[in-house]
Structure formats: structure tokens, C-alpha cells
Short mmCIF file of N, CA, C and O and ligand atoms in Angstrom, two decimals:
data_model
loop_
_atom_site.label_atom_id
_atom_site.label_comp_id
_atom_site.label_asym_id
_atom_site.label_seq_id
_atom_site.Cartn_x
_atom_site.Cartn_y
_atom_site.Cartn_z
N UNK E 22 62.02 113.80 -83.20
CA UNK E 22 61.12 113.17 -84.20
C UNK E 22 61.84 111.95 -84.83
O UNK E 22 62.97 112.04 -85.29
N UNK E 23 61.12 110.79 -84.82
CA UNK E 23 62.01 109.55 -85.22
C UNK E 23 61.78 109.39 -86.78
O UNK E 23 60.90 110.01 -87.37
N UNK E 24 62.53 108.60 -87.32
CA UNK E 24 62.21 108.41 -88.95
C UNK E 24 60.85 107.86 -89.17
O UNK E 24 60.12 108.28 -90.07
N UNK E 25 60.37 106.58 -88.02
CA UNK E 25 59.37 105.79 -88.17
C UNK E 25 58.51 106.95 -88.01
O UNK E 25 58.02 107.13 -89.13
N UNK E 26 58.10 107.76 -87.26
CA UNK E 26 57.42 109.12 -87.16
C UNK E 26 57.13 109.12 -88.81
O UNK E 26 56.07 108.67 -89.25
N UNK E 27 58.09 109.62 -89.61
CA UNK E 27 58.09 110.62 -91.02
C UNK E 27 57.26 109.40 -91.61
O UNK E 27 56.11 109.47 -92.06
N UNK E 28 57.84 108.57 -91.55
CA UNK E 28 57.40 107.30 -92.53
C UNK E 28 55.45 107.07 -92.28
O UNK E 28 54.59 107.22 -93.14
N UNK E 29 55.28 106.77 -91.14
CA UNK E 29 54.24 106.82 -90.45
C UNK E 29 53.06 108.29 -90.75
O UNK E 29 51.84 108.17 -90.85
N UNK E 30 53.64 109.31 -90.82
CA UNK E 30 52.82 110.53 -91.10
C UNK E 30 52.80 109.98 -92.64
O UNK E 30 51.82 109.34 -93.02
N UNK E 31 53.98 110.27 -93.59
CA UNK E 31 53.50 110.15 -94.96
C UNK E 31 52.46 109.40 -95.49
O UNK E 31 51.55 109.79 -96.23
N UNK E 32 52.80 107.61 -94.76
CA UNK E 32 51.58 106.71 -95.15
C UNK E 32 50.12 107.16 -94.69
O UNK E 32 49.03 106.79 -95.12
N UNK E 33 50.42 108.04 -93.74
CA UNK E 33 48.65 108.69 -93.66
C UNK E 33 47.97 109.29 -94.50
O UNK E 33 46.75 109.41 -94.63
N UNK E 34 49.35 109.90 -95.43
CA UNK E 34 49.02 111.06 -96.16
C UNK E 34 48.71 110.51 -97.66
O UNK E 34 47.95 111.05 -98.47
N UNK E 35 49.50 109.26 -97.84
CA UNK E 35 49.03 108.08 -98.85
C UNK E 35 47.95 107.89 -98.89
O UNK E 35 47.30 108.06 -99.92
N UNK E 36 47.32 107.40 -97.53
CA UNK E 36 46.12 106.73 -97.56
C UNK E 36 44.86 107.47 -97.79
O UNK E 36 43.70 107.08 -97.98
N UNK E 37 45.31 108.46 -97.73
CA UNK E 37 44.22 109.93 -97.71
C UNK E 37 43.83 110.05 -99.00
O UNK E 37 42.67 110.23 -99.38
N UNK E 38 45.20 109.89 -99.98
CA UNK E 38 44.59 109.89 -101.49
C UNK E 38 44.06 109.00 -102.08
O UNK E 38 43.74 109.26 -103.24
N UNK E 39 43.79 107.83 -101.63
CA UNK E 39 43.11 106.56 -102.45
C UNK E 39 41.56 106.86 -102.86
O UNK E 39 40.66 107.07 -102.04
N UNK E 40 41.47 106.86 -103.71
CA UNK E 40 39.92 107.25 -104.18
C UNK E 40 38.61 107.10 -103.20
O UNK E 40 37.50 107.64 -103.24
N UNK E 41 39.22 106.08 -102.26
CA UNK E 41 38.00 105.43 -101.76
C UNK E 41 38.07 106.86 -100.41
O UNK E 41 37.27 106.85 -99.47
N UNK E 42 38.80 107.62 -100.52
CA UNK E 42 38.71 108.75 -99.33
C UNK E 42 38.42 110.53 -99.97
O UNK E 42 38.25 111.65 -99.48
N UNK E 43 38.50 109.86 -101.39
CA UNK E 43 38.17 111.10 -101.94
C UNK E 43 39.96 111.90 -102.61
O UNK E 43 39.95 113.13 -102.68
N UNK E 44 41.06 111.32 -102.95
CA UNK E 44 41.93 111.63 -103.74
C UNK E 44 41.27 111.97 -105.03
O UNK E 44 40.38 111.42 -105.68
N UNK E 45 42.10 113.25 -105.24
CA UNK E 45 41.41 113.84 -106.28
C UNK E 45 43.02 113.71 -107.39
O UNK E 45 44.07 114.27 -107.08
N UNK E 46 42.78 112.68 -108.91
CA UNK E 46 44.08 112.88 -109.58
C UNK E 46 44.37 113.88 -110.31
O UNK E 46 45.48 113.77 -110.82
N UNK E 47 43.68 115.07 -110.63
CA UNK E 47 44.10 116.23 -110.76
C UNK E 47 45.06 116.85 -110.32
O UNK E 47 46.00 117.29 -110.99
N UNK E 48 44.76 117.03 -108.32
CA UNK E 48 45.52 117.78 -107.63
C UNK E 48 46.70 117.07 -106.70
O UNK E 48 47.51 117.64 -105.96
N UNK E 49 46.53 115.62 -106.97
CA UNK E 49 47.42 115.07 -105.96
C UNK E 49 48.69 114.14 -106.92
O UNK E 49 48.15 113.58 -107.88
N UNK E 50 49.82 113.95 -106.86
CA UNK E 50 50.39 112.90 -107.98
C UNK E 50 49.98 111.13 -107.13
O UNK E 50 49.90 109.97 -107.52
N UNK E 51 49.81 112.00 -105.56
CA UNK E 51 49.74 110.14 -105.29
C UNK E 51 48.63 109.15 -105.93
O UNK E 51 48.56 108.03 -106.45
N UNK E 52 47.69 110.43 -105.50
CA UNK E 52 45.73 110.33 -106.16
C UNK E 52 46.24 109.93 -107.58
O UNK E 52 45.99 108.82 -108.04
N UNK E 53 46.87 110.77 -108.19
CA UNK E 53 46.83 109.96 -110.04
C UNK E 53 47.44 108.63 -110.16
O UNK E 53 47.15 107.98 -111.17
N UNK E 54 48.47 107.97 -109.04
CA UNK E 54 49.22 106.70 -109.34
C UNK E 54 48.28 105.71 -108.80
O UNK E 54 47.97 104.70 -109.43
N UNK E 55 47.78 106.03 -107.53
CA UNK E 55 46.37 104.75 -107.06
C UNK E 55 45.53 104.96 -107.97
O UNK E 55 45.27 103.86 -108.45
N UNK E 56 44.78 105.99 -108.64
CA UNK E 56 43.58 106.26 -110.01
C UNK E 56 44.42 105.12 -110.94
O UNK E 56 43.87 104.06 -111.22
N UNK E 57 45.58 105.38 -111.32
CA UNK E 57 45.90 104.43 -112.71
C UNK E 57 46.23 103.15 -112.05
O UNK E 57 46.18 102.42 -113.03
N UNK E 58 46.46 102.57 -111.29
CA UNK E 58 46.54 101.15 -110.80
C UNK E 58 47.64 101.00 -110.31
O UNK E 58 48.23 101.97 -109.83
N UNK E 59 48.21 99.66 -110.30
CA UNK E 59 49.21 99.03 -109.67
C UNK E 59 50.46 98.97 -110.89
O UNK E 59 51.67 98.91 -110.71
N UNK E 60 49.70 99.00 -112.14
CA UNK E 60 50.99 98.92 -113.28
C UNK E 60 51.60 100.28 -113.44
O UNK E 60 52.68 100.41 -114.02
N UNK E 61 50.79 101.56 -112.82
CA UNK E 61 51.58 102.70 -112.57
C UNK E 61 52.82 102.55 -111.71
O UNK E 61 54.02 102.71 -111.89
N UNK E 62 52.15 102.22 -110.84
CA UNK E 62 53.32 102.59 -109.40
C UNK E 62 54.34 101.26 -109.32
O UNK E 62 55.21 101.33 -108.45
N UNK E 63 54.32 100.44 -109.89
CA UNK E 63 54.66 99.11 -109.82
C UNK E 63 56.01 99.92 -110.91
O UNK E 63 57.08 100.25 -110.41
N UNK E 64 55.76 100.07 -112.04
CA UNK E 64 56.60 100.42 -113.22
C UNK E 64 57.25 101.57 -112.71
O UNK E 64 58.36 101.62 -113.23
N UNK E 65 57.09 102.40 -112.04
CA UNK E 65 57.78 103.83 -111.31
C UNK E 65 58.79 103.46 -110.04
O UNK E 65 59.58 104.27 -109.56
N UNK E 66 58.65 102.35 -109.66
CA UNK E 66 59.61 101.15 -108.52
C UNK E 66 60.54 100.60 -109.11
O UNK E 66 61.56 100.40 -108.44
N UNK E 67 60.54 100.21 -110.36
CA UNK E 67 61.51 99.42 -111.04
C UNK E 67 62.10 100.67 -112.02
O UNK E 67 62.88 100.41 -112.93
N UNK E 68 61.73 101.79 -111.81
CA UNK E 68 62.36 102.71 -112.31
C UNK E 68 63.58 103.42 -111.56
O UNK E 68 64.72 103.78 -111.85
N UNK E 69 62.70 103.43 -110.42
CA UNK E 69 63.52 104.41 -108.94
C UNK E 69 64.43 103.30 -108.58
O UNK E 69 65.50 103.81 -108.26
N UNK E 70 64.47 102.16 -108.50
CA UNK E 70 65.41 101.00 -108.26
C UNK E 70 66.36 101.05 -109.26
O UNK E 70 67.46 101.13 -108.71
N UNK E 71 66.50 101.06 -111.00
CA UNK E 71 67.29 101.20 -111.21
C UNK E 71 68.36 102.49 -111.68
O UNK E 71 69.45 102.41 -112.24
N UNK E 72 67.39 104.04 -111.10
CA UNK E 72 68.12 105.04 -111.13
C UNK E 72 68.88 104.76 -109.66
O UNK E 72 69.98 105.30 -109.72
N UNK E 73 68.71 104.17 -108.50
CA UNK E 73 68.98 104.11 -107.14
C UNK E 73 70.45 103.51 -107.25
O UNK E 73 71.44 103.92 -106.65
N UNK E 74 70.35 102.08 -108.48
CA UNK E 74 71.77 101.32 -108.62
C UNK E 74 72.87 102.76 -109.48
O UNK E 74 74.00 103.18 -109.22
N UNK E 75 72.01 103.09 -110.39
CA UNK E 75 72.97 104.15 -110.99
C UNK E 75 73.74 104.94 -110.28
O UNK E 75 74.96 105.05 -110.33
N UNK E 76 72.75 105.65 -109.44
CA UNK E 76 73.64 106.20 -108.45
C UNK E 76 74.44 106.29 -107.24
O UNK E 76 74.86 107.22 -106.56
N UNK E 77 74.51 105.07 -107.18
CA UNK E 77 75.19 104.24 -105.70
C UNK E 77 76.55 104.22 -106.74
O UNK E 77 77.61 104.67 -106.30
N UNK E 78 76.47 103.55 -108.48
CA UNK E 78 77.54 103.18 -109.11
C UNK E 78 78.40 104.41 -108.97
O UNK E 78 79.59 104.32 -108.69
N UNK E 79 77.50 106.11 -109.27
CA UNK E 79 78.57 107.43 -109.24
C UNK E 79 79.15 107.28 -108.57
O UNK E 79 80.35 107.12 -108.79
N UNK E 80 78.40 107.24 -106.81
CA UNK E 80 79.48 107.49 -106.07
C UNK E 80 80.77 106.78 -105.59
O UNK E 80 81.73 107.24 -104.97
N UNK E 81 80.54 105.56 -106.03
CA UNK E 81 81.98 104.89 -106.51
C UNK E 81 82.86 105.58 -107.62
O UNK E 81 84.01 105.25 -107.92
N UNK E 82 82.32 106.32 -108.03
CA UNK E 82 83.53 107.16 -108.86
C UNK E 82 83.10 108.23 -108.75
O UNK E 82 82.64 108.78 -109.75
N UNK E 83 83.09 108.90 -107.49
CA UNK E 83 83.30 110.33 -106.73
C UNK E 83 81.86 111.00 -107.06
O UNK E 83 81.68 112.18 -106.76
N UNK E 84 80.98 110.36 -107.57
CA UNK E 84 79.68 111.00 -107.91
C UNK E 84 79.00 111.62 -106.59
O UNK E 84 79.44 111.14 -105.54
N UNK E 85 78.17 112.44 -106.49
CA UNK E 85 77.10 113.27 -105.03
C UNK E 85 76.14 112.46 -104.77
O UNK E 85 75.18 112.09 -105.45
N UNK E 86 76.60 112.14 -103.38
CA UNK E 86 76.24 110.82 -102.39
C UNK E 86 74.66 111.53 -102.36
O UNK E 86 73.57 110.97 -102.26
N UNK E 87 74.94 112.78 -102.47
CA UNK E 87 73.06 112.85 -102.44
C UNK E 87 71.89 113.02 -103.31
O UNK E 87 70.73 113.38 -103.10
N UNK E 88 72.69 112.54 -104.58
CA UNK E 88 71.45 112.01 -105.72
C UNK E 88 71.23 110.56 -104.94
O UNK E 88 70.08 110.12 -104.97
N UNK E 89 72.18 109.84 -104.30
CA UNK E 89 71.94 108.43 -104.11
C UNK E 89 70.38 108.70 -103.27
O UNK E 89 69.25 108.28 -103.52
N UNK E 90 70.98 109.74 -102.00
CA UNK E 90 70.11 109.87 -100.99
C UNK E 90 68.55 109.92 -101.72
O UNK E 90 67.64 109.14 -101.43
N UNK E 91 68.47 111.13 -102.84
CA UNK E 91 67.58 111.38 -103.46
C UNK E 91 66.55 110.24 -104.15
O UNK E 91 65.36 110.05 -103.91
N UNK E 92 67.54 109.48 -105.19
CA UNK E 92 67.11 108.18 -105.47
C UNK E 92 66.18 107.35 -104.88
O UNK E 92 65.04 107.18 -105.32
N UNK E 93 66.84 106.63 -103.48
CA UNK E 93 66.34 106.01 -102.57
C UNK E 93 64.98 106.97 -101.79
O UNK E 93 64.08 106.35 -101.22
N UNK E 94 64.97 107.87 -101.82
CA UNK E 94 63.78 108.70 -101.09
C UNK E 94 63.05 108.05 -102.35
O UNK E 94 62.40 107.02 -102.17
N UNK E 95 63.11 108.48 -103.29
CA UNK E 95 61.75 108.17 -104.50
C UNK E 95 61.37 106.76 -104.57
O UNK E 95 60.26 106.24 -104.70
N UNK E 96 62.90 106.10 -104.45
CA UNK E 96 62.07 104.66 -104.29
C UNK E 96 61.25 104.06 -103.26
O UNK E 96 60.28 103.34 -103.50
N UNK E 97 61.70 104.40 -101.99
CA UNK E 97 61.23 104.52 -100.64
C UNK E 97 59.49 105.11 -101.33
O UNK E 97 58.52 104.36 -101.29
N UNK E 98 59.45 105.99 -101.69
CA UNK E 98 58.37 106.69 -101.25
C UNK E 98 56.95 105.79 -102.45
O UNK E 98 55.81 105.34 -102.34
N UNK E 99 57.88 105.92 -103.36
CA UNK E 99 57.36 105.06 -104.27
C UNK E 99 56.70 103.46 -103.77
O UNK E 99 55.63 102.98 -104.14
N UNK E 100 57.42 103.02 -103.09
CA UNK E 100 57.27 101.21 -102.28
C UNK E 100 55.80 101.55 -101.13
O UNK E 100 54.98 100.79 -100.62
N UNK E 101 55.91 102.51 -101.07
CA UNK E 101 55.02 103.26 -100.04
C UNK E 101 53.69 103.12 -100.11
O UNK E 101 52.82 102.86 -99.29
N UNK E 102 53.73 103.46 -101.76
CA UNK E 102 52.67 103.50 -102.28
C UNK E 102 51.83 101.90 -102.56
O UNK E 102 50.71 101.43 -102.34
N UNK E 103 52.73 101.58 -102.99
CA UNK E 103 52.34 100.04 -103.30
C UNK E 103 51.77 99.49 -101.99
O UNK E 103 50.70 98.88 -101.95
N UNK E 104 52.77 99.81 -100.57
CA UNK E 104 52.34 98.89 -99.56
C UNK E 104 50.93 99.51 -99.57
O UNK E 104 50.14 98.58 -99.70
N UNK E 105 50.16 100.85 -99.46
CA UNK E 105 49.39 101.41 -99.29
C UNK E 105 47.87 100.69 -99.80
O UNK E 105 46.79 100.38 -99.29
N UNK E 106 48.57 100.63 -101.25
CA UNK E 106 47.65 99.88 -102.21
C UNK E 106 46.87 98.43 -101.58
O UNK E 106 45.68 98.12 -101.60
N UNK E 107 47.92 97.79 -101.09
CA UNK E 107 47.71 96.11 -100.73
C UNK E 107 47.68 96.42 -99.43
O UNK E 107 48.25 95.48 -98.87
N UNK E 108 47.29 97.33 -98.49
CA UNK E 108 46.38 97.25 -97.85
C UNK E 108 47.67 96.81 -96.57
O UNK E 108 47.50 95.85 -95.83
N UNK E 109 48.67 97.53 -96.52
CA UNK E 109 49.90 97.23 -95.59
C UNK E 109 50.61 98.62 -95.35
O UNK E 109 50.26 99.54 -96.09
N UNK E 110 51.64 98.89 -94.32
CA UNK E 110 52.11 100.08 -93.67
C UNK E 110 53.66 99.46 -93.47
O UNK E 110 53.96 98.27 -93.51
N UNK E 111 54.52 100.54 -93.26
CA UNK E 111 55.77 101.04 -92.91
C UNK E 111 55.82 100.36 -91.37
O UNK E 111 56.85 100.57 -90.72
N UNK E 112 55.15 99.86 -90.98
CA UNK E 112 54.82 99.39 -89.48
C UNK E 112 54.88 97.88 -89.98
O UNK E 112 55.54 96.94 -89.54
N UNK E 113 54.10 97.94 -90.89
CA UNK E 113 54.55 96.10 -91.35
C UNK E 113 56.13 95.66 -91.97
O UNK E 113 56.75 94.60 -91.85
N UNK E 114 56.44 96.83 -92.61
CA UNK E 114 58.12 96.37 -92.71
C UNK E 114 59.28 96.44 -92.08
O UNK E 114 60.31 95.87 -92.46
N UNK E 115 59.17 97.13 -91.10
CA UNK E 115 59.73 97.35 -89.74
C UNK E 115 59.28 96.58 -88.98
O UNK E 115 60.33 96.20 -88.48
N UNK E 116 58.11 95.72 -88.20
CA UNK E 116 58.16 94.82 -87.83
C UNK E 116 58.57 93.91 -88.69
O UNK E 116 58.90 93.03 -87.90
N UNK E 117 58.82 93.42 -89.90
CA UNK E 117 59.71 92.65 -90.41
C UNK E 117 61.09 92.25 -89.85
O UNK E 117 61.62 91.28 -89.31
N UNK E 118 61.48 93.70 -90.31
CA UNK E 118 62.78 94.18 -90.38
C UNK E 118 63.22 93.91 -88.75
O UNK E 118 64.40 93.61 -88.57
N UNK E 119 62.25 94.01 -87.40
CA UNK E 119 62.96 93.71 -86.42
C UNK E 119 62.61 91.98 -85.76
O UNK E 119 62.88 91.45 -84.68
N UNK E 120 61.93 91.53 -86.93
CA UNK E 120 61.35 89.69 -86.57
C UNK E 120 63.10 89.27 -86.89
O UNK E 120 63.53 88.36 -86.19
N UNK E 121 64.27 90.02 -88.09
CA UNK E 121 64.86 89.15 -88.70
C UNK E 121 66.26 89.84 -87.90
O UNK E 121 67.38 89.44 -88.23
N UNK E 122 66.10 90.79 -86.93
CA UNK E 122 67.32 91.09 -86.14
C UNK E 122 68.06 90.27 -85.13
O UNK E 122 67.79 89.59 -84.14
N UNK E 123 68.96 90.58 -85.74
CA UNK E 123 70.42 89.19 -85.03
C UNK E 123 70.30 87.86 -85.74
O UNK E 123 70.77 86.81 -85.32
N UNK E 124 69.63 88.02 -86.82
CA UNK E 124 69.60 86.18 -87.37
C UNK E 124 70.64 87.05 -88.89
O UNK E 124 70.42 87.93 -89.72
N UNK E 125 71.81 86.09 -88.51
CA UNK E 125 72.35 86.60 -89.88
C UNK E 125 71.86 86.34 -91.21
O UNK E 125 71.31 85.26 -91.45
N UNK E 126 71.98 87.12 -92.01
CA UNK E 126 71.45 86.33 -93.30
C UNK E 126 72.34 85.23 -93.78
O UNK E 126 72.14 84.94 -94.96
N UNK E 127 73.05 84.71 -93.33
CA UNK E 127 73.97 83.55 -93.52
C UNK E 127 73.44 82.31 -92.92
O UNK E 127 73.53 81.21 -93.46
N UNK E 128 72.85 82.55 -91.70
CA UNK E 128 72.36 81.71 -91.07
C UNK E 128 70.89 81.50 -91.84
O UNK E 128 70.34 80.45 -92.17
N UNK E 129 70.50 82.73 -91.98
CA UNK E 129 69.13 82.43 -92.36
C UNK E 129 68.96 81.92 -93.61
O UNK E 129 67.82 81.53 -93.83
N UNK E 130 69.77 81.80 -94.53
CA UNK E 130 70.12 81.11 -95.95
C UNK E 130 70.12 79.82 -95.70
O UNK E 130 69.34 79.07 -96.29
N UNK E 131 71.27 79.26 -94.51
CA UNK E 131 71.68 77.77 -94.76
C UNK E 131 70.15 77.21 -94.16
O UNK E 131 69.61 76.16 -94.47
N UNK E 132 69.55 78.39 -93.06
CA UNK E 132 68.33 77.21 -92.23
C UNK E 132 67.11 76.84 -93.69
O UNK E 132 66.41 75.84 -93.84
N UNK E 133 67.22 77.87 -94.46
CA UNK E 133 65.75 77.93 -95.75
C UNK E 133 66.31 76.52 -96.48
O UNK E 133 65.59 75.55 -96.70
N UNK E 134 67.80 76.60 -96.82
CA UNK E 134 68.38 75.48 -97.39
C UNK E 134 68.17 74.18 -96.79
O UNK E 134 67.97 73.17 -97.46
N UNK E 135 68.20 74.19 -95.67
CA UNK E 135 68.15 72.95 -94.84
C UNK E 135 66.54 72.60 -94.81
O UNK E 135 66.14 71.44 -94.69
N UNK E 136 65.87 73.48 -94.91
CA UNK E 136 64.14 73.40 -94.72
C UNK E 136 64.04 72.60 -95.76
O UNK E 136 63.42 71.53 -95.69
N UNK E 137 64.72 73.08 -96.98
CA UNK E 137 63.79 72.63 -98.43
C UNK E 137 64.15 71.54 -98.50
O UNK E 137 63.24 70.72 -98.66
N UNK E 138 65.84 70.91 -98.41
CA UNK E 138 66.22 69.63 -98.38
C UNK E 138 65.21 68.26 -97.60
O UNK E 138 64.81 67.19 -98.07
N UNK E 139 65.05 68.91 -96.20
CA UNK E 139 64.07 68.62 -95.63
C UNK E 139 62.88 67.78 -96.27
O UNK E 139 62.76 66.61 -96.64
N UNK E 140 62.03 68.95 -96.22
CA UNK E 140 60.88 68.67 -97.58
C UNK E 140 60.90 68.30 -98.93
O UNK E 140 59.89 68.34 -99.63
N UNK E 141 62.13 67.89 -99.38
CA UNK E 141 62.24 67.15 -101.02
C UNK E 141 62.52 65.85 -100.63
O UNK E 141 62.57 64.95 -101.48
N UNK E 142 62.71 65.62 -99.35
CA UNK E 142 62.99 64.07 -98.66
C UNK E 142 64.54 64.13 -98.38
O UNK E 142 65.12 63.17 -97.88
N1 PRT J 6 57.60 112.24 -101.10
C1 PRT J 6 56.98 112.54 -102.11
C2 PRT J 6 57.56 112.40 -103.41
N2 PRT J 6 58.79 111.95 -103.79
C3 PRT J 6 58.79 112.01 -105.13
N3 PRT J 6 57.61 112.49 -105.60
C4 PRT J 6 57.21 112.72 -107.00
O1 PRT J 6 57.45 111.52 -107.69
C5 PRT J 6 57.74 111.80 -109.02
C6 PRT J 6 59.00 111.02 -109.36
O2 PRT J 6 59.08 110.93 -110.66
P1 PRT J 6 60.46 111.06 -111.41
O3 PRT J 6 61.60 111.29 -110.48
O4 PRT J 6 60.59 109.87 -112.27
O5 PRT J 6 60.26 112.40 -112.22
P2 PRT J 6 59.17 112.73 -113.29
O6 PRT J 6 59.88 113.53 -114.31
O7 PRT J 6 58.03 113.41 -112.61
O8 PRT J 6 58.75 111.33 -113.90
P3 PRT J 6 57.36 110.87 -114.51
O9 PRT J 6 56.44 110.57 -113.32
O10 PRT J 6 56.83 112.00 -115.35
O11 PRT J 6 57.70 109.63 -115.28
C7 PRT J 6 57.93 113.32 -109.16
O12 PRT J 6 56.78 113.89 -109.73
C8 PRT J 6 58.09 113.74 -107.70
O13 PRT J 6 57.60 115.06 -107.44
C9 PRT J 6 56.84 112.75 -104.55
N4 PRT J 6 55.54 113.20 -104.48
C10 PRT J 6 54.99 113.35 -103.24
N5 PRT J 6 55.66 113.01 -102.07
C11 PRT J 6 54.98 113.10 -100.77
O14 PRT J 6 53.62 112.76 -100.95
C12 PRT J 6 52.82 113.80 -100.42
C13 PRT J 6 51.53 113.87 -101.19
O15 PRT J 6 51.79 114.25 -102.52
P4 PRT J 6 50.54 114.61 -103.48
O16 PRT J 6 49.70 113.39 -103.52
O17 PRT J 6 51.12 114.94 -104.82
O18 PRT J 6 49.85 115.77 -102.87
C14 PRT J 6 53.68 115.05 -100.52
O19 PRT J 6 53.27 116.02 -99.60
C15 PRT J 6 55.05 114.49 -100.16
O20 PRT J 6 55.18 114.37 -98.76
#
């Protein structure tokens, strides 16, 4: 079973709760974060992001590498939601993620730099 698999089942399971399929926010927490909008789940991302830095900081000082793990699952799962919202998949950031393989981000810095210079004349 591949990760893209897990990722791929969950966003089904996202999409299942959006009101427009019948998520009920009673019984579901995803159903209550698409019911309250985008300033829900948006504000619960910048939450899980900065418990995620917290705990990357423990384990630089011997803290359990698997709150980090933990962290990042919520934020992960959390981003999930959002892509869900705007109408995008785990398939769209992974094809990202493999448009920008083997271009270093060093390279890919100086070419954006060189673009804009470009275009300011
Ligand atoms: N992966 C997750 C998942 N990860 C985290 N969470 C919930 O996300 C919330 C994270 O919030 P916090 O860590 O900030 O804890 P909290 O105390 O609840 O915080 P507040 O929301 O109260 O501010 C918790 O309620 C977690 O239970 C998740 N809830 C659901 N899923 C997946 O989504 C599926 C559908 O869930 P429902 O829509 O609830 O059926 C589940 O079967 C799971 O596969």
C-alpha cells in the first residue's frame, strides 16, 4: 500500500463530508470545519504549523520524534482539507512536487530572479 494510496483514500473521505454530499457537522469533525468555512480550517493550519515548528525544536533537545510525526499528520491532514475546499487533491501536490524534481531550489531561485530582472527591464 503506497502513501499516495492513504492520502488518496482520505481525500475521498474529505470529500464525502462537504455539505454538498450530505456531511453531517454533528457526526463528522471534517463536516463541522467545511460547515464553518475556510476561516475554520485556515486558522487550525497555522495552528498545526506552529505546534509542527515546536516540535521539530524538542527534538533538537532530545524531545519524541513522534509528537513531531504527530504534528505534521494534523497539519498534513488539516492542508487536506483546505485543498478539498478549493476544489484540488493530494494528486495536485504531488504532481507539483514531481514538475519541480531535479531542479534545485537554488537553481530555481536564481532562474525566478533572473525572470523578474528580465521583466523590470
Ligand atoms: N486524520 C484525521 C485527523 N487528524 C486529526 N484529527 C482531529 O483534528 C483535531 C485536531 O485538533 P487539535 O489537535 O488542535 O485538538 P483539539 O483539542 O481537538 O483542538 P480544537 O479543534 O478543539 O481547537 C482533533 O479533533 C483530531 O481528532 C483528525 N480527524 C479526522 N481524521 C481523518 O478524517 C476522517 C474523517 O473524520 P470525521 O469527519 O470526523 O469522521 C477520519 O476517519 C480520519 O481518517
Amino acid at each position: 500500500m503506497s502513501s499516495t494510496d492513504s492520502l488518496d483514500r482520505l481525500a475521498a473521505v474529505i470529500e464525502s463530508r462537504k455539505p454538498a454530499h450530505g456531511g453531517d457537522p454533528d457526526k463528522s469533525y471534517v463536516a463541522r470545519l467545511l460547515h464553518k468555512g475556510p476561516d475554520a480550517f485556515l486558522k487550525k493550519i497555522g495552528e498545526e504549523a506552529t505546534e509542527t515548528v515546536m516540535a521539530a525544536k524538542d527534538c533538537d533537545h532530545g524531545g519524541d520524534k513522534t509528537k513531531l510525526v504527530g504534528e505534521v499528520a494534523d497539519l498534513w491532514f488539516h492542508s487536506m482539507i483546505a485543498l478539498a475546499h478549493y476544489g484540488l487533491s493530494p494528486a495536485d501536490v504531488v504532481a507539483e512536487l514531481v514538475r519541480r524534481e531535479g531542479l534545485s531550489g537554488l537553481e530555481e531561485k536564481a532562474l525566478r530572479k533572473a525572470q523578474a530582472r528580465e521583466s523590470e527591464g
